[in-house]
Coordinates of C-alpha atoms in Angstrom, one line a residue:
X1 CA 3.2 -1.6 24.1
X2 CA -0.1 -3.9 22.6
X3 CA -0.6 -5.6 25.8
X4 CA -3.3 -7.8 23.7
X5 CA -2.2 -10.8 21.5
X6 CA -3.3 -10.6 18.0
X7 CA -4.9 -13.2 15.7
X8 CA -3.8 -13.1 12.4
X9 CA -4.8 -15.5 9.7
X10 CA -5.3 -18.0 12.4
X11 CA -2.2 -17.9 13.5
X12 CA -2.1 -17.2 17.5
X13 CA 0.3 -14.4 18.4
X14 CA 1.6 -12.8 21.3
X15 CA 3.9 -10.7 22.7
X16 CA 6.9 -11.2 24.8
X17 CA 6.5 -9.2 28.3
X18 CA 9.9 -9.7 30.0
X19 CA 13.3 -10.9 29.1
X20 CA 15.7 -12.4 31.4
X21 CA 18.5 -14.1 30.1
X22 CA 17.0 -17.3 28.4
X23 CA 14.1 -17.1 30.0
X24 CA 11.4 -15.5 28.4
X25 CA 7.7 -14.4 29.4
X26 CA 4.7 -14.1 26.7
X27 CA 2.0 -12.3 27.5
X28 CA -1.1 -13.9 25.4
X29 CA -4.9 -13.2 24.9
X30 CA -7.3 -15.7 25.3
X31 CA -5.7 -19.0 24.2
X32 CA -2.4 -19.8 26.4
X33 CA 0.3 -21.9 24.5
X34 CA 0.1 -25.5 26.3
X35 CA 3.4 -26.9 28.4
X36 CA 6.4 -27.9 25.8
X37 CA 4.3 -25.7 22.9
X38 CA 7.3 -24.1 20.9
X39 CA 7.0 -20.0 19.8
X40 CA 9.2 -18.4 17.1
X41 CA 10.4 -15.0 17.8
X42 CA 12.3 -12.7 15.0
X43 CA 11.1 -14.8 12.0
X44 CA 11.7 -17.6 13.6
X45 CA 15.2 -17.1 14.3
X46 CA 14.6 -17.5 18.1
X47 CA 13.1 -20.6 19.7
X48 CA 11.1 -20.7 23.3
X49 CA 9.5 -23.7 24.5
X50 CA 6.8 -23.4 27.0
X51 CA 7.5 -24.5 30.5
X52 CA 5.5 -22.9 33.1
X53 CA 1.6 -21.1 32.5
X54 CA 2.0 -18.2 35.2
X55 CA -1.5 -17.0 35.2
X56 CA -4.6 -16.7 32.8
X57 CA -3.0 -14.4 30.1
X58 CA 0.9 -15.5 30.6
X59 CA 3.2 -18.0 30.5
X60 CA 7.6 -18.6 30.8
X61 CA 9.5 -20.3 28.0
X62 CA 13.3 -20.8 28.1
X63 CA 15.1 -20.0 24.6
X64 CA 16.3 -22.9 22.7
X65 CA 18.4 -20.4 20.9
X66 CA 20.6 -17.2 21.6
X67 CA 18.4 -14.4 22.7
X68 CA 20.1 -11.3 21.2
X69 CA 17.9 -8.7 19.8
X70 CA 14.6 -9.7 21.7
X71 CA 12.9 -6.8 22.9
X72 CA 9.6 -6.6 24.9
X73 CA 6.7 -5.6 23.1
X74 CA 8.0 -8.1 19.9
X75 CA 5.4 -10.3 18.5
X76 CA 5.4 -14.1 19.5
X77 CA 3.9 -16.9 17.0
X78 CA 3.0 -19.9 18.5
X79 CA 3.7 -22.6 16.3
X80 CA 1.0 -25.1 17.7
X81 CA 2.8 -28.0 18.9
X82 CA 6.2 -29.3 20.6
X83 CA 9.6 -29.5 19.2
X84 CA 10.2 -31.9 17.0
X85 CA 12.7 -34.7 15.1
X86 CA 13.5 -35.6 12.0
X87 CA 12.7 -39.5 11.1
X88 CA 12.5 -41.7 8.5
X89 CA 15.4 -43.2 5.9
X90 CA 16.6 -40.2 4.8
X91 CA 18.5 -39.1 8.2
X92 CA 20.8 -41.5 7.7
X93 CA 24.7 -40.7 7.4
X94 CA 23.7 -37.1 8.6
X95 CA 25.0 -35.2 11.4
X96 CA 21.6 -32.7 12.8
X97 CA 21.3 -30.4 15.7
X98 CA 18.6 -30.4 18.2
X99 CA 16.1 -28.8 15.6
X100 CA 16.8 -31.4 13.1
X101 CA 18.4 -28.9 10.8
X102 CA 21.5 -30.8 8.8
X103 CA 24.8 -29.2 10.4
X104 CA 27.0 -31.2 7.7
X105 CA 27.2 -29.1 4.8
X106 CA 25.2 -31.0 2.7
X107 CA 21.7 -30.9 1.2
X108 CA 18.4 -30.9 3.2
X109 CA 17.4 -34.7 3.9
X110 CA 14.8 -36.2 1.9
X111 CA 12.1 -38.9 2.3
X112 CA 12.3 -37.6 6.3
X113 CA 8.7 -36.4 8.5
X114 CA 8.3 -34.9 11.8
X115 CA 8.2 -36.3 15.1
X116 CA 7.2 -34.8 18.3
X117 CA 10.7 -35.1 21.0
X118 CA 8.1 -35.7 24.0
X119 CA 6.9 -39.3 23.7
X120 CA 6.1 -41.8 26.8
X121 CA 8.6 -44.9 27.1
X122 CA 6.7 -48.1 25.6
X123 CA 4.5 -50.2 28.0
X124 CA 5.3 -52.7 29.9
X125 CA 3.2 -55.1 28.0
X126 CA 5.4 -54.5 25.0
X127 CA 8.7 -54.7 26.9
X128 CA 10.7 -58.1 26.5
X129 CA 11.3 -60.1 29.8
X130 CA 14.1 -62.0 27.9
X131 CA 17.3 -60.5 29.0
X132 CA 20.1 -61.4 26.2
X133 CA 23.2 -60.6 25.2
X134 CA 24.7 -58.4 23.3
X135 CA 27.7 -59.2 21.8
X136 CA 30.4 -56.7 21.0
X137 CA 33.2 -58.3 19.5
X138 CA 35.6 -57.3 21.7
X139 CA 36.6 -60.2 24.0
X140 CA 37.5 -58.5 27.1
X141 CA 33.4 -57.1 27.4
X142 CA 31.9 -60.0 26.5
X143 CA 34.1 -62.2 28.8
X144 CA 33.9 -60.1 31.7
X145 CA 31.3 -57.7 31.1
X146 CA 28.4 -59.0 28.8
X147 CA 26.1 -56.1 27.9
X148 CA 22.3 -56.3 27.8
X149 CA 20.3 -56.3 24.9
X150 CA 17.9 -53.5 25.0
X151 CA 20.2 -52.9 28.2
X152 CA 21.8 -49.1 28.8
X153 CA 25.5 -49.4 29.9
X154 CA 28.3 -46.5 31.6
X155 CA 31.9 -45.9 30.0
X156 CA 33.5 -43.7 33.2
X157 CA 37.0 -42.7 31.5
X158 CA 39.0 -39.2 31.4
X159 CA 40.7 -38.2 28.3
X160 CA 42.9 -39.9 25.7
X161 CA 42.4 -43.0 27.4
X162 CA 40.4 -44.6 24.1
X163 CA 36.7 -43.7 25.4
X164 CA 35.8 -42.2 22.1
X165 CA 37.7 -45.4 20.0
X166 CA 35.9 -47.9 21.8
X167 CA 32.5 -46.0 21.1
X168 CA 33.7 -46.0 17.4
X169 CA 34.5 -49.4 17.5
X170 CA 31.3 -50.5 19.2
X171 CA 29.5 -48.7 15.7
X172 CA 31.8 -50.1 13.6
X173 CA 31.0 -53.9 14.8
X174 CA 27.2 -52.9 15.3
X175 CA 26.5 -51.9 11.5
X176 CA 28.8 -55.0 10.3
X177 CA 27.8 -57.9 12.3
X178 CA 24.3 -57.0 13.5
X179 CA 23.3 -55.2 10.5
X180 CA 21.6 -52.5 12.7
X181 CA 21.6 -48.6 13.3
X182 CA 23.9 -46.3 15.8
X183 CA 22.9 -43.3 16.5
X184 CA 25.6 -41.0 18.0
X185 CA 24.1 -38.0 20.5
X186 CA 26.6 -35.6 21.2
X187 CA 25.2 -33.3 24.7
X188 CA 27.5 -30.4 25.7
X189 CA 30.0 -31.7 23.0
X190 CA 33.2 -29.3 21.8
X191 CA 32.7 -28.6 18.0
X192 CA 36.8 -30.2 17.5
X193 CA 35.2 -33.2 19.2
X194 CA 32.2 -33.5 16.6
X195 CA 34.3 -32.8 14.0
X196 CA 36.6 -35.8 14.7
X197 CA 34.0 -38.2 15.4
X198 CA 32.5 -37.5 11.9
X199 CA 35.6 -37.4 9.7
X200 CA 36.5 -40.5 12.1
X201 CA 33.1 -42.4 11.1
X202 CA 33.6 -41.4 7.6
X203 CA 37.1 -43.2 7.0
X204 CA 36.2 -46.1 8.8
X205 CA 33.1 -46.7 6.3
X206 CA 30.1 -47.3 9.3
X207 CA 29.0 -43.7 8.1
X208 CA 25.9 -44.9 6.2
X209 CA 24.1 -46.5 8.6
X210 CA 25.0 -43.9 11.4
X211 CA 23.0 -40.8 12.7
X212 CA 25.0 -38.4 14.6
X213 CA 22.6 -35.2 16.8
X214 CA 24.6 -32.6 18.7
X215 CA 23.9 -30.1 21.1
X216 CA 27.1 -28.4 21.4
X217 CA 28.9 -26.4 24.5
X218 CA 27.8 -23.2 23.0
X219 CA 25.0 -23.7 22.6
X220 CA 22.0 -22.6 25.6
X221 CA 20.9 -25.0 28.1
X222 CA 17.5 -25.8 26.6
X223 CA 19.1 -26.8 23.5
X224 CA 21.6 -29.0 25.3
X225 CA 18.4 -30.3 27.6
X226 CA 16.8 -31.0 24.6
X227 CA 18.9 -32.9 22.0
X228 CA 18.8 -36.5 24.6
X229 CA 15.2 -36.6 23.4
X230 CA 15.7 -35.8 19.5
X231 CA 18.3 -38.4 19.2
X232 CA 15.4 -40.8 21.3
X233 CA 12.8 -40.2 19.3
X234 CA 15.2 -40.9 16.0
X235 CA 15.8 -43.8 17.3
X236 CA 12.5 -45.0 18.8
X237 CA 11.5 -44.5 14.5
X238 CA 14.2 -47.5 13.7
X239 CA 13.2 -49.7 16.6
X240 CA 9.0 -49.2 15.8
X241 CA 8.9 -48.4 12.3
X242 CA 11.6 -50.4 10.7
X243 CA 12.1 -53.1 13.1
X244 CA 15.7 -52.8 13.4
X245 CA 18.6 -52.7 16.4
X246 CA 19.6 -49.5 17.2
X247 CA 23.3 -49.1 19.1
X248 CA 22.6 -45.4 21.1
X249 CA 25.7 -43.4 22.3
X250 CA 25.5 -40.6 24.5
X251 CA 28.7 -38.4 25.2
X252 CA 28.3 -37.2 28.1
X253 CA 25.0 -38.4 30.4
X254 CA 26.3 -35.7 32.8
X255 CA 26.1 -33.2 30.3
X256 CA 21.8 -33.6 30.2
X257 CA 21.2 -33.7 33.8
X258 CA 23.7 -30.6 33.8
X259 CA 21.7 -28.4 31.3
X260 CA 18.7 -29.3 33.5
X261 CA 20.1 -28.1 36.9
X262 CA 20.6 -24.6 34.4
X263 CA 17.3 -25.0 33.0
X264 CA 16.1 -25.4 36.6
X265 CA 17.8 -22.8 38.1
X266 CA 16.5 -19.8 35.1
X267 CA 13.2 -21.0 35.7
X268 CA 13.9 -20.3 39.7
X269 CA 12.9 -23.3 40.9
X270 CA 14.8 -24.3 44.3
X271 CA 18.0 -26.4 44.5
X272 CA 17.7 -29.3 46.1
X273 CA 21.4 -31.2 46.9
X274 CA 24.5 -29.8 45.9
X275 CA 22.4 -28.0 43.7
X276 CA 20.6 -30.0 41.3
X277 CA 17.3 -29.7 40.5
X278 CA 14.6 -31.1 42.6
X279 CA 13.6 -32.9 39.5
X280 CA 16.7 -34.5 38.4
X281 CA 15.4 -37.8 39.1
X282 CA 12.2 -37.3 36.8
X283 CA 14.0 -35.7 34.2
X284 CA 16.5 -38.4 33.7
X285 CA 14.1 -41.3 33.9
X286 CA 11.9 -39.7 31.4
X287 CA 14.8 -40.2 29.7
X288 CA 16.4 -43.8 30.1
X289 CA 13.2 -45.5 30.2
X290 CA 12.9 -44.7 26.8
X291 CA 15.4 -46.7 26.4
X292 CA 14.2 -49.9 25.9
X293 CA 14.2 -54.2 24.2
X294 CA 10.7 -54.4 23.2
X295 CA 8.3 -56.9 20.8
X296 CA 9.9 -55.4 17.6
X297 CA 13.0 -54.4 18.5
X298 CA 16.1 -53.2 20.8
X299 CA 17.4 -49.8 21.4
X300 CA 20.4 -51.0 23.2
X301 CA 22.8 -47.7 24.9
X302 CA 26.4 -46.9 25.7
X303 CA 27.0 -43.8 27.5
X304 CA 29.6 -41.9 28.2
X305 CA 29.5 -40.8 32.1
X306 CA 31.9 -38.1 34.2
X307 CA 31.6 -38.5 37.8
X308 CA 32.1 -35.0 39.0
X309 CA 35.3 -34.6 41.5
X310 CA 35.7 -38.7 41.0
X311 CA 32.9 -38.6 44.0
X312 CA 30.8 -41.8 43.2
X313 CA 28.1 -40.5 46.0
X314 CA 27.5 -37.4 43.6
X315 CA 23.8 -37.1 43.3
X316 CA 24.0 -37.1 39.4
X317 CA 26.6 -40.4 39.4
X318 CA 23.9 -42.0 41.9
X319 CA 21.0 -41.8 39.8
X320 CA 22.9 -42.5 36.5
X321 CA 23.9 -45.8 38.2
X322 CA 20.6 -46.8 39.0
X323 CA 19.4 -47.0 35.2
X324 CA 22.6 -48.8 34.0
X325 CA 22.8 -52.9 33.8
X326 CA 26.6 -52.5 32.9
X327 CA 29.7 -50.0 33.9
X328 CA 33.1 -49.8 31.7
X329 CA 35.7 -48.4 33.7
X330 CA 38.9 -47.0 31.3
X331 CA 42.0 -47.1 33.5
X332 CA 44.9 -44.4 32.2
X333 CA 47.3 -46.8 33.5
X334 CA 46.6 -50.0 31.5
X335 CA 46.2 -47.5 28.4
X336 CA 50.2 -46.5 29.7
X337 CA 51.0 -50.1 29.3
X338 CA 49.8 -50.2 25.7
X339 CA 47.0 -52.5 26.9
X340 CA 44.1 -51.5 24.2
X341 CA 41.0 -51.8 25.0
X342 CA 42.2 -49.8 28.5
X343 CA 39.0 -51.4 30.4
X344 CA 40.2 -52.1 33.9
X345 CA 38.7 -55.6 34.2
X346 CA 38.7 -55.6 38.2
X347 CA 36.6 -52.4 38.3
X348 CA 34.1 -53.0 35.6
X349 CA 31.2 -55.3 36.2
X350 CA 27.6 -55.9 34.5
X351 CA 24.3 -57.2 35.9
X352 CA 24.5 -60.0 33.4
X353 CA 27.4 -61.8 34.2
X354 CA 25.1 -64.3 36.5
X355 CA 24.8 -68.3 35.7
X356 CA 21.4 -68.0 34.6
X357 CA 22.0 -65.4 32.2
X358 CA 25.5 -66.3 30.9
X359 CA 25.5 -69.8 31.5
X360 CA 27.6 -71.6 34.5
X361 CA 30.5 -72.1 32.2
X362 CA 30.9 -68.7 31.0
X363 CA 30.5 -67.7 34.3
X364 CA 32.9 -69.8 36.1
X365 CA 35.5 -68.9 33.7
X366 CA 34.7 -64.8 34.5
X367 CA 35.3 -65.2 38.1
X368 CA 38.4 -67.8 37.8
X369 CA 39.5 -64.5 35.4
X370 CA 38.8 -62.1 37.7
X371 CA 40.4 -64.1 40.6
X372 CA 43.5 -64.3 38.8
X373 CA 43.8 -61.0 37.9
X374 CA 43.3 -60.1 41.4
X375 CA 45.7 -62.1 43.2
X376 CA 48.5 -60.4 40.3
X377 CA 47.3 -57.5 41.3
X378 CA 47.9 -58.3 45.3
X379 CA 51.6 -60.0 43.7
X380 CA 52.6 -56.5 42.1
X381 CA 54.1 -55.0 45.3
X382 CA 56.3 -57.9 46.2
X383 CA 57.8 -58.4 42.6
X384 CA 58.2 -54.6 42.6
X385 CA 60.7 -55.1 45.7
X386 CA 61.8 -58.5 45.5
X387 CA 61.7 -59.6 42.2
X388 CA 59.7 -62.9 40.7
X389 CA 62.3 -64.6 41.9
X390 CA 60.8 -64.7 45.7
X391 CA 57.5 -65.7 44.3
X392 CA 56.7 -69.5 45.5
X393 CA 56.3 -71.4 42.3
X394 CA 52.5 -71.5 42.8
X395 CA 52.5 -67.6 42.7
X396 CA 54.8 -67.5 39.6
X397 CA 52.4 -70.1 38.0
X398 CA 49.2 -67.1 38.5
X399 CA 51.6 -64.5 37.8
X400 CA 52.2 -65.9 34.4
X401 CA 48.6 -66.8 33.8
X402 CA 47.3 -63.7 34.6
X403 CA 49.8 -61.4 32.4
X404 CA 49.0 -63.5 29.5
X405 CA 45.4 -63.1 30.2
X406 CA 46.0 -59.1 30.3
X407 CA 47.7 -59.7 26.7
X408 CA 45.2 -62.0 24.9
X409 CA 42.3 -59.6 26.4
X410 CA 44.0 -56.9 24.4
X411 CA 42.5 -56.8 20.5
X412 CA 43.2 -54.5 17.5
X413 CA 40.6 -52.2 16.2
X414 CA 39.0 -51.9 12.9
X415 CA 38.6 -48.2 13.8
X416 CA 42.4 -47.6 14.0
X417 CA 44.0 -49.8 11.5
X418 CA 44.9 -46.5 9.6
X419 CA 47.3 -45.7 12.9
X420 CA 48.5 -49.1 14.3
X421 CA 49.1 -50.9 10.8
X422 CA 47.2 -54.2 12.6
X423 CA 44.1 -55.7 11.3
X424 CA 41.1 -55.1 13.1
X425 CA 39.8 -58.7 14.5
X426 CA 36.1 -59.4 15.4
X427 CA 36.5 -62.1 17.8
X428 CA 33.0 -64.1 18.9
X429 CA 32.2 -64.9 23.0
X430 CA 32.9 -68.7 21.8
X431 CA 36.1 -68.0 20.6
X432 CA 37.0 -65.6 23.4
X433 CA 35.9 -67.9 26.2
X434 CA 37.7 -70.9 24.6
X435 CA 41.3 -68.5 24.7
X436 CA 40.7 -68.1 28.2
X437 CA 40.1 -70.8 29.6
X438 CA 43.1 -72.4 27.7
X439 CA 45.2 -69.9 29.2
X440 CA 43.8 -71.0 32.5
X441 CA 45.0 -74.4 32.5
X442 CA 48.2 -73.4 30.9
X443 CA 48.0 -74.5 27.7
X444 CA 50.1 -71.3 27.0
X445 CA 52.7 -71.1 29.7
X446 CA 55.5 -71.7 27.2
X447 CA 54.3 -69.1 24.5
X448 CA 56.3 -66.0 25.1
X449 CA 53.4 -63.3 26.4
X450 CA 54.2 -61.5 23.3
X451 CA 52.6 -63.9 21.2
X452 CA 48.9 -63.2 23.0
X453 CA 49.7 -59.7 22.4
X454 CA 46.9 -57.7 20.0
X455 CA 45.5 -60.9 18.7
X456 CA 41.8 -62.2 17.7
X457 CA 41.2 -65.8 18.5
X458 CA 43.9 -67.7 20.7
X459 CA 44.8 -70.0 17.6
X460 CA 46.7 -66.9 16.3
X461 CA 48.9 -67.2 19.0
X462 CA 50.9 -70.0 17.2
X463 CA 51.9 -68.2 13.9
X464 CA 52.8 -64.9 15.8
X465 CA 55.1 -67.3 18.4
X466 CA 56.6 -68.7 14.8
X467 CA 56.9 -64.7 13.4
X468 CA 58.1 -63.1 16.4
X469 CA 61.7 -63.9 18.3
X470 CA 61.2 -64.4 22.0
X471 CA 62.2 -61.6 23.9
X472 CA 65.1 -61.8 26.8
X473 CA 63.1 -60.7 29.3
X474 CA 60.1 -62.9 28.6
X475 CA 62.0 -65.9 27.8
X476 CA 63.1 -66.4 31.5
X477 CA 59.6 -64.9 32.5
X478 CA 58.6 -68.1 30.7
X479 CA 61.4 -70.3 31.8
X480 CA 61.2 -69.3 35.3
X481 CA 57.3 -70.2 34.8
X482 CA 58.1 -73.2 32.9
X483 CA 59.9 -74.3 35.7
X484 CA 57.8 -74.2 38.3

């Protein structure tokens, strides 16, 4: 075996020396590869990046690709720099993997350069100090929890609760109403669930000023490590170069820090808690700090997290936490109720949702919502064994507030107009604000709920009372309320 690396037409070669797994060892002569320098093996069909020089002569690179066939003694070419992402115009409406390779069936991009993945977040000199909001559309998280602009919110949820529709939503109302770019970063994603998303994105209209990067289950760790940083740096190119909002979602956060702790433990570095890497932290701020409003734009994020074993002291939930400025809890059992969006509004909560960001009235109104909500919730038991009946009138009054509230915080998507036959409403924080607090001081209390039900604005509610026949059930509801 040439234990010597070769220099051919300038191009630095070595040779690989051991094989374990993913990880790889190159034995070089001379010049050593720097940290995060990618090598092509076989042609180029396998890719190792650099992680570790082990002496003068060697370094260890984990395989961004399946390592079958590689062989010690094969010849290594060092391609002279990092991995890298496509930018520019041309990327968009594509669906890439980590490599920037299209995965869509369709032509090679065009009008598109290179980008190294590996960048440093932008200066604080450049960050904004203005914290705004950004404004969904959808009333119940802009009522209750107002995201940051620039800002990187959680969506905790299990499946078929409507995670993924609410993301799809979130892109549809981005590209319409803030004429920006979203960016969809699959990590650790099933192929079935890529699939759907982009025939999903495609029927709904939003897929021409939409990216979508995936690292998929199958693929090796490095590759799933990797693709956070690709869909970054994509969308660090609209934010810098063409000035423009980005909307980022990740599905799943967990998914990154998980490929690490594999990364971490082929490298043989030593577990720290539970497991993880003793870089996790490192690694994941490298990460969100990228993520960032600055003097020419905002890339603002929404990312799907799983807390593993629902333990919210799990070192990966902990740190995750610590970067977000909003969390979206999706509970299964408002989504039983038929109560879409399924965001449980007592559980969900967002570092903006403070007088001085929001403004006292908008915030007032959140906690006289919240409060309301809560003292239905403490109600449930006793209606559930005695009836409303029992209820002193002043209970009956906040028990048929707050289920109207429930209703008018439901909305209809654009995204699944095809499957509910209802419009899709974009309702503005004005518009939402002025619903609820109308509702508050019972403006409503002799609308059956029905008529909040799956609405946009509140001055809906008066044609769909006209359309619509009272049902039994919520006509004494309302009587009973009325009453009192």
């Amino acid at each position: 075996m040439a234990e010597v690396a070769l220099k051919v037409n300038a191009t630095i070669l070595g040779v690989v020396a051991a094989v374990r797994g993913s990880v790889v060892d190159i034995r070089f002569d001379g010049h050593l590869p720097p940290i995060y320098s990618l090598l092509h093996a076989q042609s180029g069909e396998i890719v190792i990046e650099v992680l570790a020089q082990l002496d003068a002569r060697q370094v260890r690179g984990i395989a961004l690709t399946p390592t079958q066939g590689l062989a010690r003694g094969m010849p290594v070419e060092d391609t002279g720099g990092p991995l890298k992402a496509l930018v520019g115009k041309g990327i968009l409406s594509r669906m890439f993997d980590v490599f920037g390779n299209a995965i869509d069936r369709e032509a090679a991009p065009t009008d598109v350069r290179w980008r190294s993945v590996h960048r440093a977040p932008p200066p604080l000199g450049r960050r904004s100090t203005k914290s705004e909001i950004f404004e969904t559309g959808i009333k119940v998280i802009d009522v209750l929890m107002p995201l940051e602009r620039g800002g990187k919110a959680g969506v905790f949820g299990g499946a078929g609760v409507g995670k993924t529709v609410l993301l799809t939503e979130m892109i549809h109302n981005m590209v319409g109403q803030h004429e920006g770019v979203s960016i969809f970063c699959g990590i650790g994603e099933r192929c079935r669930e890529g699939e759907e998303l982009y025939r999903d994105m495609k029927a709904a209209g939003v897929l021409s000023n939409m990216v979508m990067v995936y690292g998929q289950m199958n693929e090796p760790p490095g590759a799933r490590f990797r693709v956070g940083h690709a869909a970054l740096t994509m969308a660090e190119y609209f934010r810098d170069d063409e000035h423009r909002d980005v909307l980022l979602l990740v599905d799943n956060i967990f998914r990154f820090i998980q490929a690490g702790m594999e990364v971490s433990g082929l490298m043989g570095q030593m577990p720290s808690r539970l497991g993880y890497q003793p870089t996790m932290g490192t690694e994941l701020s490298g990460l969100e700090e990228r993520i960032a409003n600055t003097d020419t734009g905002a890339i603002t994020s929404i990312q799907a997290v799983y807390v593993p074993a629902d333990d919210f002291t799990d070192p990966a939930a902990v740190h995750t936490f610590s970067h977000l400025s909003a969390s979206i809890v999706l509970s299964r059992k408002r989504a039983s109720e038929g109560l879409y969006p399924a965001i449980d509004p007592l559980q969900s909560s967002s570092k903006m949702a403070t007088p001085g960001i929001v403004g006292q009235r908008h915030y007032a109104l959140a906690q006289e919502i919240r409060r309301t909500l809560a003292q239905y919730a403490e109600l449930k038991d006793i209606i559930a064994m005695l009836g409303l009946e029992q209820l002193s009138p002043q209970d009956r009054m906040v028990v048929g507030r707050a289920r109207r509230l429930e209703r008018f915080l439901t909305q209809p998507f654009f995204t699944t107009e095809q499957f509910t036959g209802l419009k899709g409403k974009l309702v503005s924080l004005k518009d939402a604000l002025d619903g609820c607090e109308r509702i508050l001081r019972d403006e409503f209390k002799d609308y059956p709920e029905s008529a909040l039900y799956m609405i946009g604005a509140i001055g809906e509610a008066k044609a769909t009372a006209k359309s619509e026949p009272e049902p039994p059930a919520e006509a004494e509801h309302a009587a009973s309320t009325h009453e009192s």
